[in-house]
């Protein structure tokens, strides 16, 4: 083994110089940001489906191609939604490709497993921001992966990026939702 300097040495690469690695760089540790990709969805959609479907959220997904099989992905963002029916539930599930991720434990044989659950109280159908954050450490591929969501209602209609009125007046608004994927060096 040939050492390059001694413990505690500092090496300065001057401005304009290029440091080229033709071998394998090891021992630097992981945790560095390798890439950031984002989807901002400013459209509107709605769904009355009582089974999990991705259809209303097809514009709210993001692909990313990891640089290494050891990479991890941070998924974060906010989805704006509301529900038409007081005391009804809107359920959300998060996916990496076709695999459901970021879900609760199975408690019993009937309970749904998901990433979030919105229950409308008497909020008048107002838009509610649903933030999410997940650190995906089980990717192990350099092929493109897609992060997406499926939703289901127990009754009524779910609205995305708009309130339940859909009225073009100054008292109602539309919003946008954001999905960000950050690749982290996991070596």
PDB file of C-alpha atoms in Angstrom:
ATOM      1  CA  UNK A   1       0.000   0.000   0.000  1.00  0.00           C
ATOM      2  CA  UNK A   2       1.307   3.430  -0.940  1.00  0.00           C
ATOM      3  CA  UNK A   3       0.235   6.301   1.264  1.00  0.00           C
ATOM      4  CA  UNK A   4      -0.439   9.752  -0.042  1.00  0.00           C
ATOM      5  CA  UNK A   5       0.766  12.027   2.774  1.00  0.00           C
ATOM      6  CA  UNK A   6       0.631  11.501   6.501  1.00  0.00           C
ATOM      7  CA  UNK A   7      -2.177  11.724   9.027  1.00  0.00           C
ATOM      8  CA  UNK A   8      -3.194  15.341   9.563  1.00  0.00           C
ATOM      9  CA  UNK A   9      -1.786  16.564   6.227  1.00  0.00           C
ATOM     10  CA  UNK A  10      -3.820  19.040   4.184  1.00  0.00           C
ATOM     11  CA  UNK A  11      -3.734  19.017   0.396  1.00  0.00           C
ATOM     12  CA  UNK A  12      -4.816  22.082  -1.533  1.00  0.00           C
ATOM     13  CA  UNK A  13      -5.961  21.880  -5.133  1.00  0.00           C
ATOM     14  CA  UNK A  14      -5.529  25.363  -6.626  1.00  0.00           C
ATOM     15  CA  UNK A  15      -8.230  27.134  -8.610  1.00  0.00           C
ATOM     16  CA  UNK A  16      -8.231  25.992 -12.227  1.00  0.00           C
ATOM     17  CA  UNK A  17      -6.624  22.634 -11.399  1.00  0.00           C
ATOM     18  CA  UNK A  18      -8.428  19.344 -12.025  1.00  0.00           C
ATOM     19  CA  UNK A  19      -8.399  16.393  -9.656  1.00  0.00           C
ATOM     20  CA  UNK A  20      -9.109  13.221 -11.678  1.00  0.00           C
ATOM     21  CA  UNK A  21      -9.869   9.873 -10.084  1.00  0.00           C
ATOM     22  CA  UNK A  22      -9.292   6.960 -12.472  1.00  0.00           C
ATOM     23  CA  UNK A  23      -9.695   4.342  -9.753  1.00  0.00           C
ATOM     24  CA  UNK A  24     -12.155   3.790  -6.923  1.00  0.00           C
ATOM     25  CA  UNK A  25     -12.532   6.514  -4.320  1.00  0.00           C
ATOM     26  CA  UNK A  26     -13.171   4.943  -0.913  1.00  0.00           C
ATOM     27  CA  UNK A  27     -13.124   6.090   2.671  1.00  0.00           C
ATOM     28  CA  UNK A  28     -14.780   9.444   2.013  1.00  0.00           C
ATOM     29  CA  UNK A  29     -18.023   8.422   3.687  1.00  0.00           C
ATOM     30  CA  UNK A  30     -21.575   8.843   2.427  1.00  0.00           C
ATOM     31  CA  UNK A  31     -24.226  11.425   3.069  1.00  0.00           C
ATOM     32  CA  UNK A  32     -23.469  13.766   0.192  1.00  0.00           C
ATOM     33  CA  UNK A  33     -26.261  15.034  -2.065  1.00  0.00           C
ATOM     34  CA  UNK A  34     -25.821  13.547  -5.539  1.00  0.00           C
ATOM     35  CA  UNK A  35     -28.900  14.982  -7.295  1.00  0.00           C
ATOM     36  CA  UNK A  36     -32.207  16.733  -6.648  1.00  0.00           C
ATOM     37  CA  UNK A  37     -35.282  16.423  -8.870  1.00  0.00           C
ATOM     38  CA  UNK A  38     -38.687  18.025  -8.371  1.00  0.00           C
ATOM     39  CA  UNK A  39     -42.222  17.895  -9.691  1.00  0.00           C
ATOM     40  CA  UNK A  40     -44.553  20.822  -9.084  1.00  0.00           C
ATOM     41  CA  UNK A  41     -48.169  19.989  -9.876  1.00  0.00           C
ATOM     42  CA  UNK A  42     -50.339  23.059 -10.333  1.00  0.00           C
ATOM     43  CA  UNK A  43     -53.313  21.311 -11.978  1.00  0.00           C
ATOM     44  CA  UNK A  44     -56.500  20.262 -10.206  1.00  0.00           C
ATOM     45  CA  UNK A  45     -58.169  16.889  -9.929  1.00  0.00           C
ATOM     46  CA  UNK A  46     -60.797  15.011  -7.967  1.00  0.00           C
ATOM     47  CA  UNK A  47     -61.731  11.419  -7.180  1.00  0.00           C
ATOM     48  CA  UNK A  48     -64.700   9.584  -5.685  1.00  0.00           C
ATOM     49  CA  UNK A  49     -63.041   6.152  -5.859  1.00  0.00           C
ATOM     50  CA  UNK A  50     -63.430   3.932  -2.798  1.00  0.00           C
ATOM     51  CA  UNK A  51     -60.567   1.676  -3.927  1.00  0.00           C
ATOM     52  CA  UNK A  52     -56.933   2.754  -4.113  1.00  0.00           C
ATOM     53  CA  UNK A  53     -56.150   4.368  -7.462  1.00  0.00           C
ATOM     54  CA  UNK A  54     -53.345   6.549  -8.809  1.00  0.00           C
ATOM     55  CA  UNK A  55     -55.525   8.070 -11.550  1.00  0.00           C
ATOM     56  CA  UNK A  56     -56.189  11.508  -9.996  1.00  0.00           C
ATOM     57  CA  UNK A  57     -52.524  11.859  -9.032  1.00  0.00           C
ATOM     58  CA  UNK A  58     -50.819  10.846 -12.303  1.00  0.00           C
ATOM     59  CA  UNK A  59     -49.357  14.373 -12.539  1.00  0.00           C
ATOM     60  CA  UNK A  60     -48.030  14.075  -8.976  1.00  0.00           C
ATOM     61  CA  UNK A  61     -45.202  11.571  -9.366  1.00  0.00           C
ATOM     62  CA  UNK A  62     -41.447  11.774  -9.904  1.00  0.00           C
ATOM     63  CA  UNK A  63     -38.827   9.580 -11.539  1.00  0.00           C
ATOM     64  CA  UNK A  64     -35.188   9.526 -10.514  1.00  0.00           C
ATOM     65  CA  UNK A  65     -32.264   7.372 -11.676  1.00  0.00           C
ATOM     66  CA  UNK A  66     -29.894   6.578  -8.784  1.00  0.00           C
ATOM     67  CA  UNK A  67     -26.161   6.962  -9.463  1.00  0.00           C
ATOM     68  CA  UNK A  68     -25.215   3.868  -7.441  1.00  0.00           C
ATOM     69  CA  UNK A  69     -26.883   0.816  -5.924  1.00  0.00           C
ATOM     70  CA  UNK A  70     -25.848   2.121  -2.483  1.00  0.00           C
ATOM     71  CA  UNK A  71     -27.744   5.408  -2.898  1.00  0.00           C
ATOM     72  CA  UNK A  72     -30.693   6.390  -0.708  1.00  0.00           C
ATOM     73  CA  UNK A  73     -33.525   8.727  -1.709  1.00  0.00           C
ATOM     74  CA  UNK A  74     -35.233  11.363   0.433  1.00  0.00           C
ATOM     75  CA  UNK A  75     -38.831  11.915  -0.699  1.00  0.00           C
ATOM     76  CA  UNK A  76     -40.434  15.064   0.610  1.00  0.00           C
ATOM     77  CA  UNK A  77     -43.105  17.522  -0.328  1.00  0.00           C
ATOM     78  CA  UNK A  78     -46.648  18.658   0.260  1.00  0.00           C
ATOM     79  CA  UNK A  79     -49.953  17.650  -1.311  1.00  0.00           C
ATOM     80  CA  UNK A  80     -52.888  20.055  -1.016  1.00  0.00           C
ATOM     81  CA  UNK A  81     -56.295  18.435  -0.760  1.00  0.00           C
ATOM     82  CA  UNK A  82     -59.754  18.630   0.731  1.00  0.00           C
ATOM     83  CA  UNK A  83     -62.827  16.454   1.018  1.00  0.00           C
ATOM     84  CA  UNK A  84     -66.455  17.113   0.161  1.00  0.00           C
ATOM     85  CA  UNK A  85     -68.093  15.122   2.912  1.00  0.00           C
ATOM     86  CA  UNK A  86     -67.918  15.982   6.593  1.00  0.00           C
ATOM     87  CA  UNK A  87     -66.449  13.181   8.749  1.00  0.00           C
ATOM     88  CA  UNK A  88     -65.338  11.175   5.694  1.00  0.00           C
ATOM     89  CA  UNK A  89     -61.843   9.766   5.287  1.00  0.00           C
ATOM     90  CA  UNK A  90     -59.330  10.181   2.470  1.00  0.00           C
ATOM     91  CA  UNK A  91     -56.507   7.625   2.552  1.00  0.00           C
ATOM     92  CA  UNK A  92     -53.082   7.910   0.908  1.00  0.00           C
ATOM     93  CA  UNK A  93     -50.431   5.343   0.030  1.00  0.00           C
ATOM     94  CA  UNK A  94     -46.856   6.030  -1.182  1.00  0.00           C
ATOM     95  CA  UNK A  95     -45.124   3.837  -3.775  1.00  0.00           C
ATOM     96  CA  UNK A  96     -41.674   3.202  -5.208  1.00  0.00           C
ATOM     97  CA  UNK A  97     -42.579   1.752  -8.602  1.00  0.00           C
ATOM     98  CA  UNK A  98     -45.164  -0.919  -7.650  1.00  0.00           C
ATOM     99  CA  UNK A  99     -43.935  -1.429  -4.064  1.00  0.00           C
ATOM    100  CA  UNK A 100     -45.867   0.328  -1.291  1.00  0.00           C
ATOM    101  CA  UNK A 101     -43.493   2.165   1.077  1.00  0.00           C
ATOM    102  CA  UNK A 102     -43.777   4.389   4.168  1.00  0.00           C
ATOM    103  CA  UNK A 103     -46.773   2.603   5.659  1.00  0.00           C
ATOM    104  CA  UNK A 104     -48.058   1.631   9.057  1.00  0.00           C
ATOM    105  CA  UNK A 105     -47.890  -1.864  10.553  1.00  0.00           C
ATOM    106  CA  UNK A 106     -50.663  -4.353   9.826  1.00  0.00           C
ATOM    107  CA  UNK A 107     -52.807  -4.378  12.987  1.00  0.00           C
ATOM    108  CA  UNK A 108     -55.474  -6.984  12.350  1.00  0.00           C
ATOM    109  CA  UNK A 109     -56.637  -8.389   9.024  1.00  0.00           C
ATOM    110  CA  UNK A 110     -58.946  -5.546   7.914  1.00  0.00           C
ATOM    111  CA  UNK A 111     -57.105  -2.341   8.773  1.00  0.00           C
ATOM    112  CA  UNK A 112     -55.717  -0.361   5.813  1.00  0.00           C
ATOM    113  CA  UNK A 113     -51.991   0.393   5.630  1.00  0.00           C
ATOM    114  CA  UNK A 114     -51.054   3.827   4.375  1.00  0.00           C
ATOM    115  CA  UNK A 115     -48.903   6.941   4.568  1.00  0.00           C
ATOM    116  CA  UNK A 116     -51.619   9.365   5.675  1.00  0.00           C
ATOM    117  CA  UNK A 117     -55.315   9.677   6.454  1.00  0.00           C
ATOM    118  CA  UNK A 118     -57.289  12.915   6.214  1.00  0.00           C
ATOM    119  CA  UNK A 119     -60.610  13.090   8.016  1.00  0.00           C
ATOM    120  CA  UNK A 120     -62.642  16.164   7.274  1.00  0.00           C
ATOM    121  CA  UNK A 121     -64.225  17.734  10.273  1.00  0.00           C
ATOM    122  CA  UNK A 122     -66.199  20.936   9.997  1.00  0.00           C
ATOM    123  CA  UNK A 123     -63.430  22.765   8.088  1.00  0.00           C
ATOM    124  CA  UNK A 124     -65.868  23.815   5.372  1.00  0.00           C
ATOM    125  CA  UNK A 125     -64.054  21.997   2.584  1.00  0.00           C
ATOM    126  CA  UNK A 126     -60.908  24.078   2.963  1.00  0.00           C
ATOM    127  CA  UNK A 127     -57.633  23.007   1.383  1.00  0.00           C
ATOM    128  CA  UNK A 128     -55.368  21.165   3.801  1.00  0.00           C
ATOM    129  CA  UNK A 129     -51.616  20.805   3.196  1.00  0.00           C
ATOM    130  CA  UNK A 130     -50.459  17.224   3.796  1.00  0.00           C
ATOM    131  CA  UNK A 131     -46.656  17.251   4.207  1.00  0.00           C
ATOM    132  CA  UNK A 132     -44.685  14.041   3.792  1.00  0.00           C
ATOM    133  CA  UNK A 133     -41.073  13.001   4.347  1.00  0.00           C
ATOM    134  CA  UNK A 134     -39.505   9.578   3.836  1.00  0.00           C
ATOM    135  CA  UNK A 135     -35.903   8.321   3.656  1.00  0.00           C
ATOM    136  CA  UNK A 136     -35.883   5.342   1.266  1.00  0.00           C
ATOM    137  CA  UNK A 137     -32.904   3.062   1.990  1.00  0.00           C
ATOM    138  CA  UNK A 138     -34.066  -0.016   0.054  1.00  0.00           C
ATOM    139  CA  UNK A 139     -33.486   1.030  -3.571  1.00  0.00           C
ATOM    140  CA  UNK A 140     -30.406  -1.058  -4.583  1.00  0.00           C
ATOM    141  CA  UNK A 141     -30.617  -0.207  -8.293  1.00  0.00           C
ATOM    142  CA  UNK A 142     -29.216   2.188 -10.871  1.00  0.00           C
ATOM    143  CA  UNK A 143     -32.378   1.862 -12.961  1.00  0.00           C
ATOM    144  CA  UNK A 144     -34.992   4.612 -13.008  1.00  0.00           C
ATOM    145  CA  UNK A 145     -37.465   4.478 -10.105  1.00  0.00           C
ATOM    146  CA  UNK A 146     -40.806   6.288  -9.839  1.00  0.00           C
ATOM    147  CA  UNK A 147     -42.294   7.657  -6.624  1.00  0.00           C
ATOM    148  CA  UNK A 148     -46.069   8.048  -6.685  1.00  0.00           C
ATOM    149  CA  UNK A 149     -49.237   7.973  -4.595  1.00  0.00           C
ATOM    150  CA  UNK A 150     -52.579   6.198  -4.611  1.00  0.00           C
ATOM    151  CA  UNK A 151     -55.656   7.455  -2.809  1.00  0.00           C
ATOM    152  CA  UNK A 152     -59.069   6.143  -1.768  1.00  0.00           C
ATOM    153  CA  UNK A 153     -62.185   7.615  -0.110  1.00  0.00           C
ATOM    154  CA  UNK A 154     -64.620   5.924   2.210  1.00  0.00           C
ATOM    155  CA  UNK A 155     -67.328   8.226   0.782  1.00  0.00           C
ATOM    156  CA  UNK A 156     -67.705  11.557  -0.984  1.00  0.00           C
ATOM    157  CA  UNK A 157     -65.172  13.218  -3.273  1.00  0.00           C
ATOM    158  CA  UNK A 158     -61.531  14.164  -2.727  1.00  0.00           C
ATOM    159  CA  UNK A 159     -60.222  17.362  -4.366  1.00  0.00           C
ATOM    160  CA  UNK A 160     -56.581  18.091  -5.124  1.00  0.00           C
ATOM    161  CA  UNK A 161     -55.138  21.634  -5.366  1.00  0.00           C
ATOM    162  CA  UNK A 162     -58.625  23.128  -5.090  1.00  0.00           C
ATOM    163  CA  UNK A 163     -61.348  23.473  -2.500  1.00  0.00           C
ATOM    164  CA  UNK A 164     -64.592  21.528  -2.734  1.00  0.00           C
ATOM    165  CA  UNK A 165     -66.480  24.431  -4.312  1.00  0.00           C
ATOM    166  CA  UNK A 166     -64.524  24.868  -7.558  1.00  0.00           C
ATOM    167  CA  UNK A 167     -66.046  28.352  -7.856  1.00  0.00           C
ATOM    168  CA  UNK A 168     -64.220  31.057  -9.806  1.00  0.00           C
ATOM    169  CA  UNK A 169     -64.515  33.825  -7.212  1.00  0.00           C
ATOM    170  CA  UNK A 170     -62.061  35.763  -5.074  1.00  0.00           C
ATOM    171  CA  UNK A 171     -63.061  33.787  -1.975  1.00  0.00           C
ATOM    172  CA  UNK A 172     -61.766  30.472  -3.374  1.00  0.00           C
ATOM    173  CA  UNK A 173     -58.335  29.522  -4.651  1.00  0.00           C
ATOM    174  CA  UNK A 174     -56.199  26.863  -6.276  1.00  0.00           C
ATOM    175  CA  UNK A 175     -52.762  25.798  -5.044  1.00  0.00           C
ATOM    176  CA  UNK A 176     -49.843  23.706  -6.231  1.00  0.00           C
ATOM    177  CA  UNK A 177     -48.316  20.573  -4.736  1.00  0.00           C
ATOM    178  CA  UNK A 178     -44.622  19.689  -4.730  1.00  0.00           C
ATOM    179  CA  UNK A 179     -42.762  16.368  -4.760  1.00  0.00           C
ATOM    180  CA  UNK A 180     -38.955  16.453  -4.319  1.00  0.00           C
ATOM    181  CA  UNK A 181     -36.560  13.478  -4.565  1.00  0.00           C
ATOM    182  CA  UNK A 182     -33.009  13.901  -3.241  1.00  0.00           C
ATOM    183  CA  UNK A 183     -30.387  11.241  -3.946  1.00  0.00           C
ATOM    184  CA  UNK A 184     -27.949  10.745  -1.058  1.00  0.00           C
ATOM    185  CA  UNK A 185     -24.632   8.886  -1.300  1.00  0.00           C
ATOM    186  CA  UNK A 186     -25.189   5.860   0.928  1.00  0.00           C
ATOM    187  CA  UNK A 187     -21.684   4.401   0.731  1.00  0.00           C
TER     188      UNK A 187
END
